[in-house]
Short mmCIF file of C-alpha atoms in Angstrom, two decimals:
data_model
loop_
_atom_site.label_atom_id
_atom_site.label_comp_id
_atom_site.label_asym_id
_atom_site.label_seq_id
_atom_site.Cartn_x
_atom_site.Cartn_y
_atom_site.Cartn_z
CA UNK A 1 0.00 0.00 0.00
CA UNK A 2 1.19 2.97 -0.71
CA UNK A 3 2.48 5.22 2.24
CA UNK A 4 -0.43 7.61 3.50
CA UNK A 5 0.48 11.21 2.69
CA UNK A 6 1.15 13.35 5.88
CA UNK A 7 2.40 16.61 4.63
CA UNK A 8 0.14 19.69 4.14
CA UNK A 9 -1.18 20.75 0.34
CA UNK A 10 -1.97 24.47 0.63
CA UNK A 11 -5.95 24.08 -0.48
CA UNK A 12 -8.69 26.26 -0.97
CA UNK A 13 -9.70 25.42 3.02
CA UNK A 14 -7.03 26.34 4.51
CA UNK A 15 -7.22 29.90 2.71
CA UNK A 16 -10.42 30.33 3.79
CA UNK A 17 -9.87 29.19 7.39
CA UNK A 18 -6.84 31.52 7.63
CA UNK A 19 -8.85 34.30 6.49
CA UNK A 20 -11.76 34.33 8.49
CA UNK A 21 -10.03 33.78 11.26
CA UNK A 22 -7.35 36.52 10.92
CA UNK A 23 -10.69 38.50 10.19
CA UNK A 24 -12.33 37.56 13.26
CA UNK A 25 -9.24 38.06 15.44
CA UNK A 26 -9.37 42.04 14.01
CA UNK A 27 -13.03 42.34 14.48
CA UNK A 28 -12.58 41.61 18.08
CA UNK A 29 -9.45 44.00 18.59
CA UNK A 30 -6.95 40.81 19.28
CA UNK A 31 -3.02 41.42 18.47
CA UNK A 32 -1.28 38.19 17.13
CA UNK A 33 1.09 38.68 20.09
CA UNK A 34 -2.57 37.97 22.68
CA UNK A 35 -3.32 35.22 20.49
CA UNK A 36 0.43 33.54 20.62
CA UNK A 37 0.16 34.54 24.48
CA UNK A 38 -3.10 33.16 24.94
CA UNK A 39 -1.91 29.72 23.27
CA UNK A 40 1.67 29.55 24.49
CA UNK A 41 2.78 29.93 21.13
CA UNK A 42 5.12 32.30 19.07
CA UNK A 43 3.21 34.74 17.01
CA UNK A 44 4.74 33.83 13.71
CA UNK A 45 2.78 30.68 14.53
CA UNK A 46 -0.74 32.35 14.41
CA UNK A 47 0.50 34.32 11.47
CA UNK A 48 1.64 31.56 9.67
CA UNK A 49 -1.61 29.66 10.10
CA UNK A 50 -3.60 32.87 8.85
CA UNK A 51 -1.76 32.55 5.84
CA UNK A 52 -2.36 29.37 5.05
CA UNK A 53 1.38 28.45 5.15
CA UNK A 54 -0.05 25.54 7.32
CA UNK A 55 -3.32 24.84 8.63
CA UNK A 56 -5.14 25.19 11.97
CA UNK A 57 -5.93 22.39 14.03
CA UNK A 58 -9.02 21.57 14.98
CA UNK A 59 -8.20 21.86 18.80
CA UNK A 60 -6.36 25.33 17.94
CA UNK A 61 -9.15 26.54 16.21
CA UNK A 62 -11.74 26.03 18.98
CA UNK A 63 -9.10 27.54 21.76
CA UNK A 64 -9.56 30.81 19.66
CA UNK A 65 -12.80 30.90 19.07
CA UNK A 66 -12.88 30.95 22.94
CA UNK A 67 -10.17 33.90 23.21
CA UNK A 68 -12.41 35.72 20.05
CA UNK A 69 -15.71 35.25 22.04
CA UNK A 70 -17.28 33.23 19.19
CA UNK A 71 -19.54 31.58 21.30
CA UNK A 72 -22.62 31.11 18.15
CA UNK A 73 -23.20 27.33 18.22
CA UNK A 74 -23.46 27.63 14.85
CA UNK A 75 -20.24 29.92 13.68
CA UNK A 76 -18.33 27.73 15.85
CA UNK A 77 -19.70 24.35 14.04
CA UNK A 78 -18.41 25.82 10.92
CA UNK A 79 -15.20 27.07 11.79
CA UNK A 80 -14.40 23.67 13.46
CA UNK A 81 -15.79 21.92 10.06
CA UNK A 82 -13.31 23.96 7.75
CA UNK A 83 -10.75 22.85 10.00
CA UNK A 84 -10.95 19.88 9.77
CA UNK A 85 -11.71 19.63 5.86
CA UNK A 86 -8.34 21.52 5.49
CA UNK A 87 -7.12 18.76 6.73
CA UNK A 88 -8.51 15.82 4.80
CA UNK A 89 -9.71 15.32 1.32
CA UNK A 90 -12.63 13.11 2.55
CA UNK A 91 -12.88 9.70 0.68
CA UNK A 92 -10.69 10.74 -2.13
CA UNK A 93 -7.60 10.43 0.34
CA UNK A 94 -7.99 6.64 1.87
CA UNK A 95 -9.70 5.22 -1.37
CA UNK A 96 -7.59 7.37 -4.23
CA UNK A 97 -4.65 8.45 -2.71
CA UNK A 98 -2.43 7.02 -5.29
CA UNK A 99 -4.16 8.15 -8.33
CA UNK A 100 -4.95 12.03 -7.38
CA UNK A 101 -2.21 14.92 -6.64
CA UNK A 102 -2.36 18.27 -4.79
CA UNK A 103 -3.97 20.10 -7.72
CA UNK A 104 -6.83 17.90 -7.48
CA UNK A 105 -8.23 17.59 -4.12
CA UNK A 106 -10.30 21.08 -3.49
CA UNK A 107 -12.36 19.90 -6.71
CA UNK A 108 -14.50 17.39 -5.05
CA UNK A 109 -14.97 19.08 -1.87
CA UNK A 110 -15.69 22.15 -3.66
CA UNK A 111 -18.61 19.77 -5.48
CA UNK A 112 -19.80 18.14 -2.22
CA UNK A 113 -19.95 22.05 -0.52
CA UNK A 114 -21.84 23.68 -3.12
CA UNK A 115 -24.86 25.10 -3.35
CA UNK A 116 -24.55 25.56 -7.11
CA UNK A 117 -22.96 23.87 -9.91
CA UNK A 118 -23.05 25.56 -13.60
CA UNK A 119 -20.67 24.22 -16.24
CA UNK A 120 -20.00 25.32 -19.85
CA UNK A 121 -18.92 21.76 -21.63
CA UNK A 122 -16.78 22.32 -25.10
CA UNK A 123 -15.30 18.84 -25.48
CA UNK A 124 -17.33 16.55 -23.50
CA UNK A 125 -20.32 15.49 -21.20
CA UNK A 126 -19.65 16.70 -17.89
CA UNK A 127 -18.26 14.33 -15.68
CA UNK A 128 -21.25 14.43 -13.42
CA UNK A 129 -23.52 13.57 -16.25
CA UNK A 130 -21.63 10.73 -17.57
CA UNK A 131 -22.45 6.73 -17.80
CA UNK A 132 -20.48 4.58 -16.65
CA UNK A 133 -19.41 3.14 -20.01
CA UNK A 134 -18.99 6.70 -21.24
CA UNK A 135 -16.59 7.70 -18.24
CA UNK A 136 -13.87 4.77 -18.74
CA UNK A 137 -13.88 5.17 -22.60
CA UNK A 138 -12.58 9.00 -21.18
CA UNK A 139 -11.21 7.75 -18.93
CA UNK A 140 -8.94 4.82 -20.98
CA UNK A 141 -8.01 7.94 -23.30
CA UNK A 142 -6.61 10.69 -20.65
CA UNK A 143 -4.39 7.38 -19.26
CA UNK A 144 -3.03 6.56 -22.77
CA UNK A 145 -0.78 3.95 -23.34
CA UNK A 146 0.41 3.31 -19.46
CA UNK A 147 -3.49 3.12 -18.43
CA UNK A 148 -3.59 -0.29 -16.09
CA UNK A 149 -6.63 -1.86 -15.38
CA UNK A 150 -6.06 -0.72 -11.44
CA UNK A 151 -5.95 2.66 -12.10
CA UNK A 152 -8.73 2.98 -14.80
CA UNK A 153 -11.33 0.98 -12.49
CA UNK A 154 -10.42 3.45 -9.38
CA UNK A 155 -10.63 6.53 -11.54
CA UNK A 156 -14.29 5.00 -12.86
CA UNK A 157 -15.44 4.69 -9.47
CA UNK A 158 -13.96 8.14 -8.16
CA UNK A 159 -16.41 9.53 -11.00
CA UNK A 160 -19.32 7.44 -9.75
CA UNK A 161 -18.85 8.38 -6.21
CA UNK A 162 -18.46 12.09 -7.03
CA UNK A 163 -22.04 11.68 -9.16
CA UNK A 164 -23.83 10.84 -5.86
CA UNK A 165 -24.10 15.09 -5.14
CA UNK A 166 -26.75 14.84 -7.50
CA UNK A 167 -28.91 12.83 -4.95
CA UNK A 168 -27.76 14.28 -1.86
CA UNK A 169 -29.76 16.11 -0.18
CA UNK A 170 -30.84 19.40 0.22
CA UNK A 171 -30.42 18.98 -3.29
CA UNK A 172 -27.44 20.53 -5.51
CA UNK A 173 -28.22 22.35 -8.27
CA UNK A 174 -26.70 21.55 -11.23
CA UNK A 175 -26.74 23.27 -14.58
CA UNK A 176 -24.81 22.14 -18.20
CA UNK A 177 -24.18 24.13 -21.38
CA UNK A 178 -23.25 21.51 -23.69
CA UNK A 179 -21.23 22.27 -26.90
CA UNK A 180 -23.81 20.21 -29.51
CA UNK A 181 -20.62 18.95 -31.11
CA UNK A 182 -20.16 16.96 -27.98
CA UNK A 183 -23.61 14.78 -28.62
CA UNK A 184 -22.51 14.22 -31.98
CA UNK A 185 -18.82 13.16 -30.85
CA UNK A 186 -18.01 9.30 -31.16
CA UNK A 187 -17.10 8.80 -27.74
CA UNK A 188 -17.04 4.59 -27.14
CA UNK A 189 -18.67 3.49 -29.93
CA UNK A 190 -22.67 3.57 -31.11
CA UNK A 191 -24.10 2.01 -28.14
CA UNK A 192 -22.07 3.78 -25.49
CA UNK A 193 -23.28 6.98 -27.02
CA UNK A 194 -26.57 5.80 -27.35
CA UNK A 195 -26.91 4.34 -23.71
CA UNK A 196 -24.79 8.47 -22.79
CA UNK A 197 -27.74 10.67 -24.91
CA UNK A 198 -30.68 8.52 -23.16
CA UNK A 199 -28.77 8.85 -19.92
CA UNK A 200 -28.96 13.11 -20.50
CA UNK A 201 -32.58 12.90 -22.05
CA UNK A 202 -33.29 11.58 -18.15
CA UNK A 203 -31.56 13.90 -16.36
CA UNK A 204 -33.12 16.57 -17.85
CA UNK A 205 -36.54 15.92 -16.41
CA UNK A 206 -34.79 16.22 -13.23
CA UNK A 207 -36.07 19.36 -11.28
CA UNK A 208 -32.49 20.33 -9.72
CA UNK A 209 -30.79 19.70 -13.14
CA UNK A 210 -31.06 22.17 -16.09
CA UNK A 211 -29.21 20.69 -19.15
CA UNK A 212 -29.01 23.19 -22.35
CA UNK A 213 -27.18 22.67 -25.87
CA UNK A 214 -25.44 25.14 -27.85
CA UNK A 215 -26.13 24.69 -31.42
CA UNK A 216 -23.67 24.10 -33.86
CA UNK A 217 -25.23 27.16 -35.64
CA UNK A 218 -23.54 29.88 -33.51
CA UNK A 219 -20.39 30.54 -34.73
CA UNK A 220 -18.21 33.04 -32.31
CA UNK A 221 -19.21 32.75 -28.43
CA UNK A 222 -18.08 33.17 -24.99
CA UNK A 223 -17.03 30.23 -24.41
CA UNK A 224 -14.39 29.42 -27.13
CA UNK A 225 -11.52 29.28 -24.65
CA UNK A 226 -12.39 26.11 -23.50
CA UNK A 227 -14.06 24.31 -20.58
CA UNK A 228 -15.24 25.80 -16.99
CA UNK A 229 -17.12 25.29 -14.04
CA UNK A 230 -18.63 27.31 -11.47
CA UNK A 231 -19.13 26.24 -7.98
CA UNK A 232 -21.55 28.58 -6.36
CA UNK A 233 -20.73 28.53 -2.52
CA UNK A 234 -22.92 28.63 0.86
CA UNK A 235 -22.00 31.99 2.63
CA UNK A 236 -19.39 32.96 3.79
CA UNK A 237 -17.55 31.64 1.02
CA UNK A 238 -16.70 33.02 -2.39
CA UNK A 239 -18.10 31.84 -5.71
CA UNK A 240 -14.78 29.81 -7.47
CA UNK A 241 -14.50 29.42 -11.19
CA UNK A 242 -12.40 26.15 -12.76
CA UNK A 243 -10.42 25.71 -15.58
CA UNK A 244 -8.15 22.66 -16.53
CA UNK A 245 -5.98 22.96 -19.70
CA UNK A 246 -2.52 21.16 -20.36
CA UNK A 247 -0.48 23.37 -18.31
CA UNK A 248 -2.48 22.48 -15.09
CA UNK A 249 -6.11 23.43 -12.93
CA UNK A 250 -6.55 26.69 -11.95
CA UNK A 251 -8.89 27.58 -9.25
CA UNK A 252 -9.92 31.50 -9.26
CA UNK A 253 -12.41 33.57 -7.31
CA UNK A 254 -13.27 37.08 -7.45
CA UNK A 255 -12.33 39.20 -9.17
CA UNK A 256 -11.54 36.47 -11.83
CA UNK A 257 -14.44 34.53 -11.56
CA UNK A 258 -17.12 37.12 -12.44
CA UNK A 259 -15.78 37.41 -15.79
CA UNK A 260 -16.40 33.15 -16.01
CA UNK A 261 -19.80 33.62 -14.55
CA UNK A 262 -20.37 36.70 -17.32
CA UNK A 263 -19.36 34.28 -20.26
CA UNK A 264 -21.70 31.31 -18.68
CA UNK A 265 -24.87 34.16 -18.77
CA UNK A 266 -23.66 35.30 -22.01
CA UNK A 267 -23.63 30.73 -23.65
CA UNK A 268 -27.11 30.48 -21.85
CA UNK A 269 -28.49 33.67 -23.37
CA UNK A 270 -27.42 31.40 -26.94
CA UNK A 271 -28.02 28.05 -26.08
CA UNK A 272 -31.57 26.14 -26.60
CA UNK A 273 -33.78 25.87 -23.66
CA UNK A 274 -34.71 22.81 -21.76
CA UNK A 275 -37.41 21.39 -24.09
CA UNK A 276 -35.33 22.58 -27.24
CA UNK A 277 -32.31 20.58 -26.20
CA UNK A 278 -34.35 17.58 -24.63
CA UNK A 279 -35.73 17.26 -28.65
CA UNK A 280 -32.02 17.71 -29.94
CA UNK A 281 -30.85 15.06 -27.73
CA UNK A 282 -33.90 12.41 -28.67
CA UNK A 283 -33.00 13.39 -32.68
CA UNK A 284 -29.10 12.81 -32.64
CA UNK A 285 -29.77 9.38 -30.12
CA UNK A 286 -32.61 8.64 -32.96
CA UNK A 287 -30.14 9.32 -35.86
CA UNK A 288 -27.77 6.86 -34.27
CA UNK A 289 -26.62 3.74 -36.81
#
């Protein structure tokens, strides 16, 4: 087995954590020197947490929520839940550990967290729409030539545990801007698109899920640069915009992700409706050989 990782991945989390907690420290007129005092600590410690550089522990956290006077049963529930996320990537960690890296982690807790989940898909179905079959013909491609049976059967069920926020409840809500070329693309053969279009044409009835098409006739759009998704966040925390090209995953909020959130407005204001794009996908599944 391969050895359990122990040292710290700067995520999203952590950020957050170090934030709000530097934030509430100022709001209640505490100097990092009380704080180090209070815990028996050197400052650069608490400052060092607050930027992330490592992240709190859960037992730190709740110390300084007593020294801050956070004493809201339900503030203090959260801040003790984002410390502990920051340090654990759930079931991704035990069950994939040797298949995902650092860049990879916030993107499934950002899924499980979210109140909102909008996508703009250029190339292919989005991974939380996907079939089985459809998902390790991907799946087989990304790995290429080295792809092991192992590692293609854990990354197939990674993607069919992540699909199970679209049951959870309270529900997600989900929303897809598919690219039409990506119906019409060959992906596995006739009867693994066939078994992928009927698989949409049900989702779509779904009343959390809102599935739209961009026809082929619209030349120039917003969202020629490629693939995104939007995670729309409970409060306090920020919407975050996702991007995944060649040289890596980028994670951005504000002020970057507005302009991703502008260019997913801007593909819905051209793409068919529900009904339209329910028809679409029944004709091109039809038109099948």
């Amino acid at each position: 087995m391969p050895a359990r990782r122990e040292s710290f991945v700067q995520t999203l989390r952590a950020q957050w954590l170090g934030q709000q907690m530097r934030q509430l420290r100022e709001q209640r007129g505490i100097t990092l020197k009380q704080a180090a005092e209070f815990l028996e600590r050197d400052f650069s410690s608490i400052a060092r947490w607050e930027r992330a550089e490592w992240p709190f522990r859960r037992g730190v956290v709740v110390s300084l929520l007593d020294l801050y006077g956070e004493h809201d049963g339900r503030e203090r529930n959260r801040f003790i839940q984002l410390a502990e996320d920051a340090w654990r990537t759930d079931r991704w960690d035990d069950d994939y550990d040797e298949l995902v890296d650092a860049s990879f982690i916030d993107f499934p807790w950002l899924e499980s967290r979210a109140e909102r989940i909008y996508s703009w898909d250029a190339f292919l179905v989005p991974g939380l729409m996907q079939t089985p079959a459809y998902a390790e013909a991907v799946i087989r491609n990304a790995e290429g030539e080295g792809a092991t049976e192992f590692s293609v059967g854990k990354w197939l069920q990674l993607r069919i545990d992540r699909q199970r926020v679209l049951t959870r409840d309270p529900a997600v809500r989900v929303a897809a801007i598919i690219d039409e070329a990506v119906l019409r693309r060959p992906v596995g053969g006739t009867a693994v698109m066939r078994g992928q279009l009927h698989h949409l044409g049900d989702l779509i009835g779904k009343p959390n899920i809102d599935i739209r098409v961009l026809p082929s006739r619209v030349g120039l759009h917003a969202g020629l640069d490629g693939s995104f998704v939007l995670f729309g966040m409970p409060k306090p925390y920020p919407e975050v915009a996702y991007a995944e090209t060649l040289g890596g995953r980028r994670f951005m909020e504000s002020p970057t992700s507005k302009r991703y959130a502008l260019a997913y407005d801007r593909l819905r204001g051209v793409a068919l409706g529900r009904r339209e794009a329910a028809e679409l996908i029944a004709e091109i599944k039809e038109g099948l050989p």
